[in-house]
Short mmCIF file of C-alpha atoms and ligand atoms in Angstrom, two decimals:
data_model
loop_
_atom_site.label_atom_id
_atom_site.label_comp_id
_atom_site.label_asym_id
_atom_site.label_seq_id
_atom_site.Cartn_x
_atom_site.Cartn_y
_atom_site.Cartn_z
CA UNK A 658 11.43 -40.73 -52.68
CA UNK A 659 15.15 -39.96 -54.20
CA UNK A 660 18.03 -41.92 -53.18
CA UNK A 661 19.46 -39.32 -50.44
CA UNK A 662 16.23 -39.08 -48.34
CA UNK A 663 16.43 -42.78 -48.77
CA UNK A 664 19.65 -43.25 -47.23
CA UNK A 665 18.60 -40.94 -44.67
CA UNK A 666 15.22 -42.82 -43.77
CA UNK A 667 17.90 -45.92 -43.68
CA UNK A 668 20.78 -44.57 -41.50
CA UNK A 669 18.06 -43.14 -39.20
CA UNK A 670 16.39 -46.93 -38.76
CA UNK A 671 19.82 -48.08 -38.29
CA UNK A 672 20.52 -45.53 -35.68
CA UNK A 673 17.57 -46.40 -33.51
CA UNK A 674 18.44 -50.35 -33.77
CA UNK A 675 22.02 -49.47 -32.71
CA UNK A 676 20.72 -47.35 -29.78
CA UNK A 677 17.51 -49.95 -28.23
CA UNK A 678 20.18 -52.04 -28.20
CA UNK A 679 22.13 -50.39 -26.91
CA UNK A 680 19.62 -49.67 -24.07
CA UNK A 681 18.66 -53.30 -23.35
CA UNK A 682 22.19 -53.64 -22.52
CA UNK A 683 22.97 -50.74 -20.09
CA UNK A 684 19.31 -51.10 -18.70
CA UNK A 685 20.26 -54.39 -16.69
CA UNK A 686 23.83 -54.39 -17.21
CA UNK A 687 25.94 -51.70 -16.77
CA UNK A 688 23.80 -49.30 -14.26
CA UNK A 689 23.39 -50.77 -10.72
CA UNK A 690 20.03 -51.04 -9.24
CA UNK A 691 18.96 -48.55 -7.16
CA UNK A 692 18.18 -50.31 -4.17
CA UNK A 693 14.41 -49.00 -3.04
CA UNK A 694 13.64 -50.81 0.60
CA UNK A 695 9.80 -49.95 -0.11
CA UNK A 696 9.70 -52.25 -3.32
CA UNK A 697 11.68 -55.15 -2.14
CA UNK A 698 9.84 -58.40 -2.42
CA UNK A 699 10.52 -61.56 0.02
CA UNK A 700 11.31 -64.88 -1.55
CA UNK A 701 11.57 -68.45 -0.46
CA UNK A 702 15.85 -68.05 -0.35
CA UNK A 703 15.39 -64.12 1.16
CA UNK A 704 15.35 -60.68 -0.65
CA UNK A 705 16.90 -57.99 -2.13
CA UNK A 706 19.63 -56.45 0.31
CA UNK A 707 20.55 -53.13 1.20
CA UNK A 708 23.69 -52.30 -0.65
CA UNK A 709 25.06 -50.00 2.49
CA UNK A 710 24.75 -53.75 4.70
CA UNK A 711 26.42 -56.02 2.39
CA UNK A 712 29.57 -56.32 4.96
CA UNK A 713 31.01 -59.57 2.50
CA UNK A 714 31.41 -59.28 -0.83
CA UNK A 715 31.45 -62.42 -3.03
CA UNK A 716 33.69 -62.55 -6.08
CA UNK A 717 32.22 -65.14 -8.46
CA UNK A 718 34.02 -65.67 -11.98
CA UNK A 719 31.62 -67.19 -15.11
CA UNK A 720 33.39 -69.09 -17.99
CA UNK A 721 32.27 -70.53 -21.64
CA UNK A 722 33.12 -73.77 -19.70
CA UNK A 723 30.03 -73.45 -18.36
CA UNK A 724 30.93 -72.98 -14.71
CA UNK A 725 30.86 -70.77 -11.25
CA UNK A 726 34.15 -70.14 -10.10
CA UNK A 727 33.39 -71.30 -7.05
CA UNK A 728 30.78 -72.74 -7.34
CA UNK A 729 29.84 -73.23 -3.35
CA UNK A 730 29.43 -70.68 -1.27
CA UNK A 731 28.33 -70.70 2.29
CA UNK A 732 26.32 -68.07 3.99
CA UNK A 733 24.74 -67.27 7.68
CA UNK A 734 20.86 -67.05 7.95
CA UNK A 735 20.39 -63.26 8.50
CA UNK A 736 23.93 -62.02 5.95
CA UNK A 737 23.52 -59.54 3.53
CA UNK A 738 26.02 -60.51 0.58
CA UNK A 739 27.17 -58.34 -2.38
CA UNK A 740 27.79 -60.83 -5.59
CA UNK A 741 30.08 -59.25 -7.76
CA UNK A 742 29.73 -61.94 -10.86
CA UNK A 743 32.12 -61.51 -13.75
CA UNK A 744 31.73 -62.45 -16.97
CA UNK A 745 34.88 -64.76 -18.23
CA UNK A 746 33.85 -65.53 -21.73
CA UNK A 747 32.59 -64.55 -24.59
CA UNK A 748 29.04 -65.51 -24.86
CA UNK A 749 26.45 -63.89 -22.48
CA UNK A 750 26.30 -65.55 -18.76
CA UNK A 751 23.94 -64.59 -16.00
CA UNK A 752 23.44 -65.11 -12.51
CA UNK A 753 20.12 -66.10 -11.19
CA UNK A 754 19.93 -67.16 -7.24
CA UNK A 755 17.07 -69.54 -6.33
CA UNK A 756 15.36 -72.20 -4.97
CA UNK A 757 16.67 -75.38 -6.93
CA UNK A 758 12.66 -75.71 -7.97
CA UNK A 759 12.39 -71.92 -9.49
CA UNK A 760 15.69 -72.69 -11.10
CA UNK A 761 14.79 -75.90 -12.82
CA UNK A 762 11.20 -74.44 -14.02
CA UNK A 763 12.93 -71.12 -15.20
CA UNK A 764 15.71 -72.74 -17.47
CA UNK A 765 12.66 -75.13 -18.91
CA UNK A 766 10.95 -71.83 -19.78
CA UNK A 767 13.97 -70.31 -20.89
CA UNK A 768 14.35 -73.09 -23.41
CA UNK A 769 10.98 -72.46 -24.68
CA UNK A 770 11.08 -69.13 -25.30
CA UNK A 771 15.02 -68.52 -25.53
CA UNK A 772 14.46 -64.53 -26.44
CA UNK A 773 12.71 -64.02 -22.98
CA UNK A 774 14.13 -61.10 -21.31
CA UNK A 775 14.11 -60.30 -17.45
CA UNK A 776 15.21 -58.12 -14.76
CA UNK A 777 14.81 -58.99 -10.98
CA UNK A 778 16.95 -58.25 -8.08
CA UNK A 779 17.73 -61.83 -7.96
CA UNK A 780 19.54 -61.94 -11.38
CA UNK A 781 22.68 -60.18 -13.25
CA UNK A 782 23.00 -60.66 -16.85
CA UNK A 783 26.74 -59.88 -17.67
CA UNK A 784 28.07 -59.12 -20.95
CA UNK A 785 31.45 -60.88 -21.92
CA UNK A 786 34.19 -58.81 -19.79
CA UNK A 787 31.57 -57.05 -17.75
CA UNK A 788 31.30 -57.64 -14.34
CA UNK A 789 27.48 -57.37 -12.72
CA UNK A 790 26.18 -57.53 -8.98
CA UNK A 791 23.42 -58.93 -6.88
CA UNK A 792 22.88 -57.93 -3.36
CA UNK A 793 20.84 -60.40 -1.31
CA UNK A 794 20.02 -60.64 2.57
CA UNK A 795 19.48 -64.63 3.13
CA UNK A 796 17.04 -64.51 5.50
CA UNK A 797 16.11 -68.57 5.67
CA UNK A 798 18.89 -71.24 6.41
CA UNK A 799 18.74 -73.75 3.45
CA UNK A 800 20.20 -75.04 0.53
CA UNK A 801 20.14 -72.69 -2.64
CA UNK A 802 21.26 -72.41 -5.68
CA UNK A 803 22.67 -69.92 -8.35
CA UNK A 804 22.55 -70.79 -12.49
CA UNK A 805 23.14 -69.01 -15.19
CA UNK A 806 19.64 -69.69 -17.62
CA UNK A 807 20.77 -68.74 -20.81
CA UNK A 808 19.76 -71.39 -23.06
CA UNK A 809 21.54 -74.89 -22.67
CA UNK A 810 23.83 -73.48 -19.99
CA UNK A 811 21.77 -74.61 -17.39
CA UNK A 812 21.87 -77.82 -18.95
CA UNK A 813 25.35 -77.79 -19.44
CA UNK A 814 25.87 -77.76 -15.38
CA UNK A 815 26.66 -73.77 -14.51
CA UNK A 816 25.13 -74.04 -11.67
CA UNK A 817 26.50 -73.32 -8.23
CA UNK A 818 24.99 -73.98 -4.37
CA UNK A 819 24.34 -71.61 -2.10
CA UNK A 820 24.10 -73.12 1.43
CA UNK A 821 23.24 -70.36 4.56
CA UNK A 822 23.92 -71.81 7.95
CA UNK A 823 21.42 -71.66 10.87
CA UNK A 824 21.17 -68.82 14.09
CA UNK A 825 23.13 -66.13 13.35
CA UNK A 826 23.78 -65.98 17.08
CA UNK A 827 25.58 -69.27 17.30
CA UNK A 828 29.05 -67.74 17.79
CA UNK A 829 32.04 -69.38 18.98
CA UNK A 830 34.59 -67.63 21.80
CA UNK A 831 38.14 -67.35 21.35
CA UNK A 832 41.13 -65.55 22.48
CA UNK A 833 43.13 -62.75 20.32
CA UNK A 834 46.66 -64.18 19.74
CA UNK A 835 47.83 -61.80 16.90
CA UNK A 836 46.50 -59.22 14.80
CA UNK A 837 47.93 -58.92 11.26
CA UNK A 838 46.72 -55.92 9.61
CA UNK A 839 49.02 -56.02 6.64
CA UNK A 840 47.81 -59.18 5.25
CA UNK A 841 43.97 -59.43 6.71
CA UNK A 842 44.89 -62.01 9.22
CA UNK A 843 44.28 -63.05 12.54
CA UNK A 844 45.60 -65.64 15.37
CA UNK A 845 42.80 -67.14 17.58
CA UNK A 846 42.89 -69.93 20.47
CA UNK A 847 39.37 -70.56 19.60
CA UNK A 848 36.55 -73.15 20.90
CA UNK A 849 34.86 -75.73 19.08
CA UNK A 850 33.25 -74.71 15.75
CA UNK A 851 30.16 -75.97 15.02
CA UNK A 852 29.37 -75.29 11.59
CA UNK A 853 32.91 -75.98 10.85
CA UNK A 854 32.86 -79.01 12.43
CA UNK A 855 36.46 -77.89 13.67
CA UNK A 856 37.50 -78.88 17.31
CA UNK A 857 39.19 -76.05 19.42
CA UNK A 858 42.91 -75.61 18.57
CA UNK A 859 44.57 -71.92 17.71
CA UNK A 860 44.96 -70.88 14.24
CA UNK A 861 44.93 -68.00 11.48
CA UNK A 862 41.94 -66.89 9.78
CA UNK A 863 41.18 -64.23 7.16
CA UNK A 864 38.89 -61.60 7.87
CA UNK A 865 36.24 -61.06 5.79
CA UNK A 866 37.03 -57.27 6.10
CA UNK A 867 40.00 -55.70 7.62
CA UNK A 868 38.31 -53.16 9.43
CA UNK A 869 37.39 -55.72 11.85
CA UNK A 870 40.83 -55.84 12.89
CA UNK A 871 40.85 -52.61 14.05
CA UNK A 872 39.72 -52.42 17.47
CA UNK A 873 41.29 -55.53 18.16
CA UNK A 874 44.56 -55.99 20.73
CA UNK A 875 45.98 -59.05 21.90
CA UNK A 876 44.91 -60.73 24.52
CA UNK A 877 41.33 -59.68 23.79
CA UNK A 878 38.45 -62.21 24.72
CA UNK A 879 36.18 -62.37 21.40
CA UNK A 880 32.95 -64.17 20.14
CA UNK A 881 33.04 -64.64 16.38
CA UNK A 882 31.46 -66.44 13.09
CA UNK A 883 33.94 -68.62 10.95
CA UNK A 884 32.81 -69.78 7.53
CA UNK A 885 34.28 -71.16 4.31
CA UNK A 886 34.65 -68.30 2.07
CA UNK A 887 36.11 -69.30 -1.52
CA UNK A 888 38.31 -71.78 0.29
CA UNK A 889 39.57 -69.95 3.40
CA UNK A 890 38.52 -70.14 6.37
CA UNK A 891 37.23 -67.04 7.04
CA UNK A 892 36.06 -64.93 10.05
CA UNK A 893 32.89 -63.42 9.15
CA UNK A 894 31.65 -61.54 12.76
CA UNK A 895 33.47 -60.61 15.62
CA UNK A 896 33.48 -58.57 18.55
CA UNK A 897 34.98 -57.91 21.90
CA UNK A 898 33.58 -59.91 25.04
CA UNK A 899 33.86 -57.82 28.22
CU1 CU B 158 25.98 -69.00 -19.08
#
C-alpha cells in the first residue's frame, strides 16, 4: 500500500468516527421523538404524552453545579406536561423522570457501566447549550422524581421532585375580578384552595397559558386549578360556570 491510498484508508476511518458520532448525538438529542400513541408504554409515575396535549410547558435549567433549576415541580394526576430541559454547562446532563426506586437502581448501574447508552421517552440527554424535551401525562398522584444519571451526578444531588396532586376534578370556584391579557394575569375572589392550602381571599394569578384568558369577562363565575408553577402561583384549568 503507498502512502496516498494510505492517507485515504485513514481520512476515510476518520470520516466515519466523526459521522457515528455524530449520529449518537442527533439520534437522542437534537431530533424530537415522534410521538407514536400505539407504542407508548405505562409506567409506575405515567407515560409518554401526546405532544398536541401538553397544555403546560415546564422550563427546567441543568448546571455543572449539579442541580435542577427548580428543582420541585408540582403536577395534577391526569396533566400532560412538556419538559423543555436545558443544558447550562459544559459537561453532558440528562433528564430521567422516575420512581425514586428506578432512579436509585439506574444511577448504581450507570456507575457500573458508565458508557451505557439509552433512549426512552422518559429521558433527554442534552448536550452543553442544547436544550431537550420530555412529554409525560402523570397519570398516578405521587411523589416522583427527575435526575440526571450521568456518572457521579446523581451522587452529587441533581436530582429534582416531581409531586402530582390528587382528582383532577377537585376544582375550586371563584369570581372574575380582572382580566390582564398583556401580562398573563388574572384577579379572582376565589374559595378555599385545597392543595394550596390557601384560605379564600381575592388575588392575582398567572395563567399557565394566555389563551385561557380569552373567553373570560368580568364578573364571570369560574371553577379552576391553582398550582405552584416555578414559584408562582399559577392557574392551571379554568372555565366558565353557568
Ligand atoms: Cu448531570
Amino acid at each position: 500500500m503507498n502512502t496516498r491510498s494510505l492517507m485515504t484508508l485513514v481520512a476515510a476511518a476518520l470520516a466515519l468516527h466523526v459521522a457515528s458520532a455524530a449520529a449518537h448525538g442527533d439520534e437522542d438529542h437534537a431530533t424530537p421523538r415522534r410521538y407514536d400513541a400505539a407504542k407508548v408504554e405505562e409506567t409506575a409515575f405515567g407515560h409518554e404524552g401526546d405532544p398536541a396535549k401538553a397544555r403546560r410547558v415546564i422550563p427546567l435549567g441543568m448546571s455543572d453545579a449539579m442541580r435542577f433549576t427548580p428543582a420541585d415541580i408540582s403536577v395534577r394526576r391526569g396533566e400532560t406536561v412538556k419538559f423543555v430541559v436545558r443544558n447550562d454547562g459544559r459537561l453532558l446532563h440528562e433528564m430521567v423522570l422516575g420512581t425514586p426506586a428506578d432512579l436509585k437502581a439506574h444511577a448504581a448501574l450507570m456507575q457500573k457501566f458508565p458508557e451505557m447508552e439509552h433512549a426512552s421517552p422518559n429521558m433527554a440527554h442534552v448536550k452543553p447549550g442544547a436544550s431537550g424535551e420530555i412529554v409525560w401525562q402523570f397519570t398516578q398522584a405521587g411523589e416522583f422524581q427527575f435526575a440526571c444519571l450521568q456518572p457521579g451526578h446523581f451522587e452529587a444531588g441533581m436530582l429534582g421532585r416531581v409531586v402530582v396532586t390528587g382528582d383532577p376534578a377537585a376544582m375550586t370556584d371563584g369570581e372574575v375580578r380582572r382580566v390582564d391579557k398583556g401580562q398573563g394575569k388574572l384577579t379572582l375572589r376565589h374559595g378555599p384552595i385545597a392543595n394550596l392550602e390557601m384560605p379564600g381571599m381575592t388575588m392575582v394569578f398567572r395563567v399557565a397559558d394566555p389563551r385561557m384568558l380569552d373567553t373570560l369577562r368580568e364578573g364571570d363565575k369560574v371553577r379552576f386549578s391553582a398550582e405552584r408553577v416555578n414559584g408562582s402561583i399559577t392557574v392551571t384549568a379554568i372555565e366558565a360556570v353557568k
